[in-house]
Amino acid sequence: MNATQTKFGIHHIRLDLRSYTTNSKPSMSFQQFIQRGKVLTMYRKYMRLLNRIPEKSTRKEMREWIRADFDRYKGEADPQRIDILLAQASRQFKEMQSSIWNAQSKRSVITRIVGGGSGGIGRG
């Protein structure tokens, strides 16, 4: 990388792109590429789901737990094992999604009953 200075004091940087090759990492096979995309999609789904948790501390704790779980298997290279892990992650996601949905539904019902929705406590 070379830097030059102009008459206005602005530095121009010239990069020698030949020194920035991607040969440091082996390239992925098509199957690895597809699996990587599936893993990233699953991770993003989890992160989006966490936004539905109203308690900030719970949301943070869950985010850390999910991140640690994904990091634990970061170096996994066996395609069959990755498929198994993705299936487990999908099942756990559905369970978490259901739990969050049920908690939100209960909170909604309680709000309607206690909060004075039509026919609620304190009306009449």
PDB file of C-alpha atoms in Angstrom:
ATOM      1  CA  MET A   1       0.000   0.000   0.000  1.00  0.00           C
ATOM      2  CA  ASN A   2       1.433   3.354  -1.012  1.00  0.00           C
ATOM      3  CA  ALA A   3       0.263   6.775   0.178  1.00  0.00           C
ATOM      4  CA  THR A   4       0.891  10.069  -1.586  1.00  0.00           C
ATOM      5  CA  GLN A   5       0.031  13.607  -0.541  1.00  0.00           C
ATOM      6  CA  THR A   6      -1.543  16.205  -2.807  1.00  0.00           C
ATOM      7  CA  LYS A   7      -1.118  19.961  -2.587  1.00  0.00           C
ATOM      8  CA  PHE A   8      -4.273  20.110  -0.415  1.00  0.00           C
ATOM      9  CA  GLY A   9      -2.870  17.653   2.131  1.00  0.00           C
ATOM     10  CA  ILE A  10      -5.199  14.865   1.071  1.00  0.00           C
ATOM     11  CA  HIS A  11      -3.658  11.446   1.075  1.00  0.00           C
ATOM     12  CA  HIS A  12      -4.341   9.104  -1.786  1.00  0.00           C
ATOM     13  CA  ILE A  13      -3.894   5.454  -1.062  1.00  0.00           C
ATOM     14  CA  ARG A  14      -3.013   3.018  -3.785  1.00  0.00           C
ATOM     15  CA  LEU A  15      -3.606  -0.609  -3.007  1.00  0.00           C
ATOM     16  CA  ASP A  16      -1.680  -3.385  -4.593  1.00  0.00           C
ATOM     17  CA  LEU A  17      -4.596  -5.796  -4.963  1.00  0.00           C
ATOM     18  CA  ARG A  18      -2.286  -8.663  -5.843  1.00  0.00           C
ATOM     19  CA  SER A  19      -1.266  -8.815  -2.186  1.00  0.00           C
ATOM     20  CA  TYR A  20      -4.888  -9.235  -1.057  1.00  0.00           C
ATOM     21  CA  THR A  21      -5.707 -12.655  -2.428  1.00  0.00           C
ATOM     22  CA  THR A  22      -8.289 -15.030  -1.036  1.00  0.00           C
ATOM     23  CA  ASN A  23      -5.922 -17.983  -1.117  1.00  0.00           C
ATOM     24  CA  SER A  24      -5.574 -17.912   2.667  1.00  0.00           C
ATOM     25  CA  LYS A  25      -8.866 -19.816   3.101  1.00  0.00           C
ATOM     26  CA  PRO A  26      -9.860 -22.892   1.178  1.00  0.00           C
ATOM     27  CA  SER A  27     -12.913 -22.296  -0.967  1.00  0.00           C
ATOM     28  CA  MET A  28     -16.248 -23.812   0.011  1.00  0.00           C
ATOM     29  CA  SER A  29     -17.963 -26.546  -1.887  1.00  0.00           C
ATOM     30  CA  PHE A  30     -21.465 -25.849  -3.162  1.00  0.00           C
ATOM     31  CA  GLN A  31     -22.947 -27.979  -0.366  1.00  0.00           C
ATOM     32  CA  GLN A  32     -20.976 -26.045   2.258  1.00  0.00           C
ATOM     33  CA  PHE A  33     -22.110 -22.772   0.711  1.00  0.00           C
ATOM     34  CA  ILE A  34     -25.773 -23.846   0.884  1.00  0.00           C
ATOM     35  CA  GLN A  35     -25.429 -25.126   4.456  1.00  0.00           C
ATOM     36  CA  ARG A  36     -23.716 -21.924   5.553  1.00  0.00           C
ATOM     37  CA  GLY A  37     -26.651 -19.962   4.163  1.00  0.00           C
ATOM     38  CA  LYS A  38     -29.100 -22.173   6.058  1.00  0.00           C
ATOM     39  CA  VAL A  39     -27.178 -21.698   9.300  1.00  0.00           C
ATOM     40  CA  LEU A  40     -27.095 -17.917   8.849  1.00  0.00           C
ATOM     41  CA  THR A  41     -30.813 -17.883   8.043  1.00  0.00           C
ATOM     42  CA  MET A  42     -31.578 -19.885  11.187  1.00  0.00           C
ATOM     43  CA  TYR A  43     -29.440 -17.566  13.315  1.00  0.00           C
ATOM     44  CA  ARG A  44     -31.205 -14.500  11.907  1.00  0.00           C
ATOM     45  CA  LYS A  45     -34.618 -16.080  12.579  1.00  0.00           C
ATOM     46  CA  TYR A  46     -33.628 -16.559  16.206  1.00  0.00           C
ATOM     47  CA  MET A  47     -32.415 -12.973  16.511  1.00  0.00           C
ATOM     48  CA  ARG A  48     -35.652 -11.628  15.000  1.00  0.00           C
ATOM     49  CA  LEU A  49     -37.721 -13.800  17.320  1.00  0.00           C
ATOM     50  CA  LEU A  50     -35.894 -12.406  20.336  1.00  0.00           C
ATOM     51  CA  ASN A  51     -37.157  -8.943  19.461  1.00  0.00           C
ATOM     52  CA  ARG A  52     -40.629 -10.146  20.478  1.00  0.00           C
ATOM     53  CA  ILE A  53     -39.476 -10.647  24.087  1.00  0.00           C
ATOM     54  CA  PRO A  54     -40.457  -7.490  25.970  1.00  0.00           C
ATOM     55  CA  GLU A  55     -38.074  -7.857  28.931  1.00  0.00           C
ATOM     56  CA  LYS A  56     -34.685  -6.449  27.936  1.00  0.00           C
ATOM     57  CA  SER A  57     -32.678  -8.570  30.397  1.00  0.00           C
ATOM     58  CA  THR A  58     -34.355 -11.790  29.245  1.00  0.00           C
ATOM     59  CA  ARG A  59     -33.811 -10.841  25.629  1.00  0.00           C
ATOM     60  CA  LYS A  60     -30.111 -10.187  26.289  1.00  0.00           C
ATOM     61  CA  GLU A  61     -29.675 -13.459  28.171  1.00  0.00           C
ATOM     62  CA  MET A  62     -31.357 -15.425  25.376  1.00  0.00           C
ATOM     63  CA  ARG A  63     -29.244 -13.669  22.744  1.00  0.00           C
ATOM     64  CA  GLU A  64     -26.057 -14.653  24.590  1.00  0.00           C
ATOM     65  CA  TRP A  65     -27.271 -18.233  24.991  1.00  0.00           C
ATOM     66  CA  ILE A  66     -28.139 -18.575  21.293  1.00  0.00           C
ATOM     67  CA  ARG A  67     -24.861 -16.998  20.219  1.00  0.00           C
ATOM     68  CA  ALA A  68     -22.891 -19.401  22.434  1.00  0.00           C
ATOM     69  CA  ASP A  69     -24.838 -22.342  21.035  1.00  0.00           C
ATOM     70  CA  PHE A  70     -24.102 -21.368  17.435  1.00  0.00           C
ATOM     71  CA  ASP A  71     -20.443 -20.619  18.272  1.00  0.00           C
ATOM     72  CA  ARG A  72     -20.059 -24.054  19.868  1.00  0.00           C
ATOM     73  CA  TYR A  73     -20.521 -25.706  16.485  1.00  0.00           C
ATOM     74  CA  LYS A  74     -18.835 -23.047  14.362  1.00  0.00           C
ATOM     75  CA  GLY A  75     -16.017 -25.342  13.249  1.00  0.00           C
ATOM     76  CA  GLU A  76     -18.221 -28.302  12.380  1.00  0.00           C
ATOM     77  CA  ALA A  77     -17.313 -29.592   8.928  1.00  0.00           C
ATOM     78  CA  ASP A  78     -19.300 -32.826   8.611  1.00  0.00           C
ATOM     79  CA  PRO A  79     -22.267 -32.096   6.299  1.00  0.00           C
ATOM     80  CA  GLN A  80     -24.462 -34.774   7.891  1.00  0.00           C
ATOM     81  CA  ARG A  81     -23.764 -33.457  11.386  1.00  0.00           C
ATOM     82  CA  ILE A  82     -24.576 -29.924  10.219  1.00  0.00           C
ATOM     83  CA  ASP A  83     -27.908 -31.135   8.819  1.00  0.00           C
ATOM     84  CA  ILE A  84     -28.685 -32.779  12.183  1.00  0.00           C
ATOM     85  CA  LEU A  85     -27.766 -29.595  14.049  1.00  0.00           C
ATOM     86  CA  LEU A  86     -29.949 -27.529  11.704  1.00  0.00           C
ATOM     87  CA  ALA A  87     -32.889 -29.865  12.312  1.00  0.00           C
ATOM     88  CA  GLN A  88     -32.399 -29.551  16.088  1.00  0.00           C
ATOM     89  CA  ALA A  89     -32.149 -25.771  15.801  1.00  0.00           C
ATOM     90  CA  SER A  90     -35.359 -25.708  13.769  1.00  0.00           C
ATOM     91  CA  ARG A  91     -37.248 -27.773  16.369  1.00  0.00           C
ATOM     92  CA  GLN A  92     -35.956 -25.603  19.200  1.00  0.00           C
ATOM     93  CA  PHE A  93     -36.874 -22.467  17.249  1.00  0.00           C
ATOM     94  CA  LYS A  94     -40.464 -23.679  16.850  1.00  0.00           C
ATOM     95  CA  GLU A  95     -40.660 -24.454  20.574  1.00  0.00           C
ATOM     96  CA  MET A  96     -39.281 -21.025  21.480  1.00  0.00           C
ATOM     97  CA  GLN A  97     -41.602 -19.329  19.012  1.00  0.00           C
ATOM     98  CA  SER A  98     -44.582 -21.159  20.518  1.00  0.00           C
ATOM     99  CA  SER A  99     -43.523 -20.261  24.071  1.00  0.00           C
ATOM    100  CA  ILE A 100     -43.129 -16.593  23.205  1.00  0.00           C
ATOM    101  CA  TRP A 101     -46.433 -16.554  21.361  1.00  0.00           C
ATOM    102  CA  ASN A 102     -48.214 -18.238  24.315  1.00  0.00           C
ATOM    103  CA  ALA A 103     -46.686 -15.772  26.770  1.00  0.00           C
ATOM    104  CA  GLN A 104     -47.808 -12.854  24.602  1.00  0.00           C
ATOM    105  CA  SER A 105     -51.312 -14.307  24.287  1.00  0.00           C
ATOM    106  CA  LYS A 106     -51.642 -14.760  28.055  1.00  0.00           C
ATOM    107  CA  ARG A 107     -50.379 -11.236  28.667  1.00  0.00           C
ATOM    108  CA  SER A 108     -52.903  -9.951  26.116  1.00  0.00           C
ATOM    109  CA  VAL A 109     -55.796 -11.803  27.798  1.00  0.00           C
ATOM    110  CA  ILE A 110     -54.753 -10.563  31.236  1.00  0.00           C
ATOM    111  CA  THR A 111     -54.496  -7.010  29.919  1.00  0.00           C
ATOM    112  CA  ARG A 112     -58.005  -7.230  28.467  1.00  0.00           C
ATOM    113  CA  ILE A 113     -59.458  -8.693  31.684  1.00  0.00           C
ATOM    114  CA  VAL A 114     -57.640  -6.517  34.212  1.00  0.00           C
ATOM    115  CA  GLY A 115     -57.119  -3.494  32.023  1.00  0.00           C
ATOM    116  CA  GLY A 116     -60.789  -2.845  31.513  1.00  0.00           C
ATOM    117  CA  GLY A 117     -61.496  -4.270  28.093  1.00  0.00           C
ATOM    118  CA  SER A 118     -65.129  -4.883  27.290  1.00  0.00           C
ATOM    119  CA  GLY A 119     -66.669  -6.991  30.020  1.00  0.00           C
ATOM    120  CA  GLY A 120     -63.572  -6.876  32.192  1.00  0.00           C
ATOM    121  CA  ILE A 121     -63.199  -6.523  35.957  1.00  0.00           C
ATOM    122  CA  GLY A 122     -64.358  -3.197  37.294  1.00  0.00           C
ATOM    123  CA  ARG A 123     -66.925  -2.679  34.576  1.00  0.00           C
ATOM    124  CA  GLY A 124     -70.512  -2.750  35.261  1.00  0.00           C
TER     125      GLY A 124
END
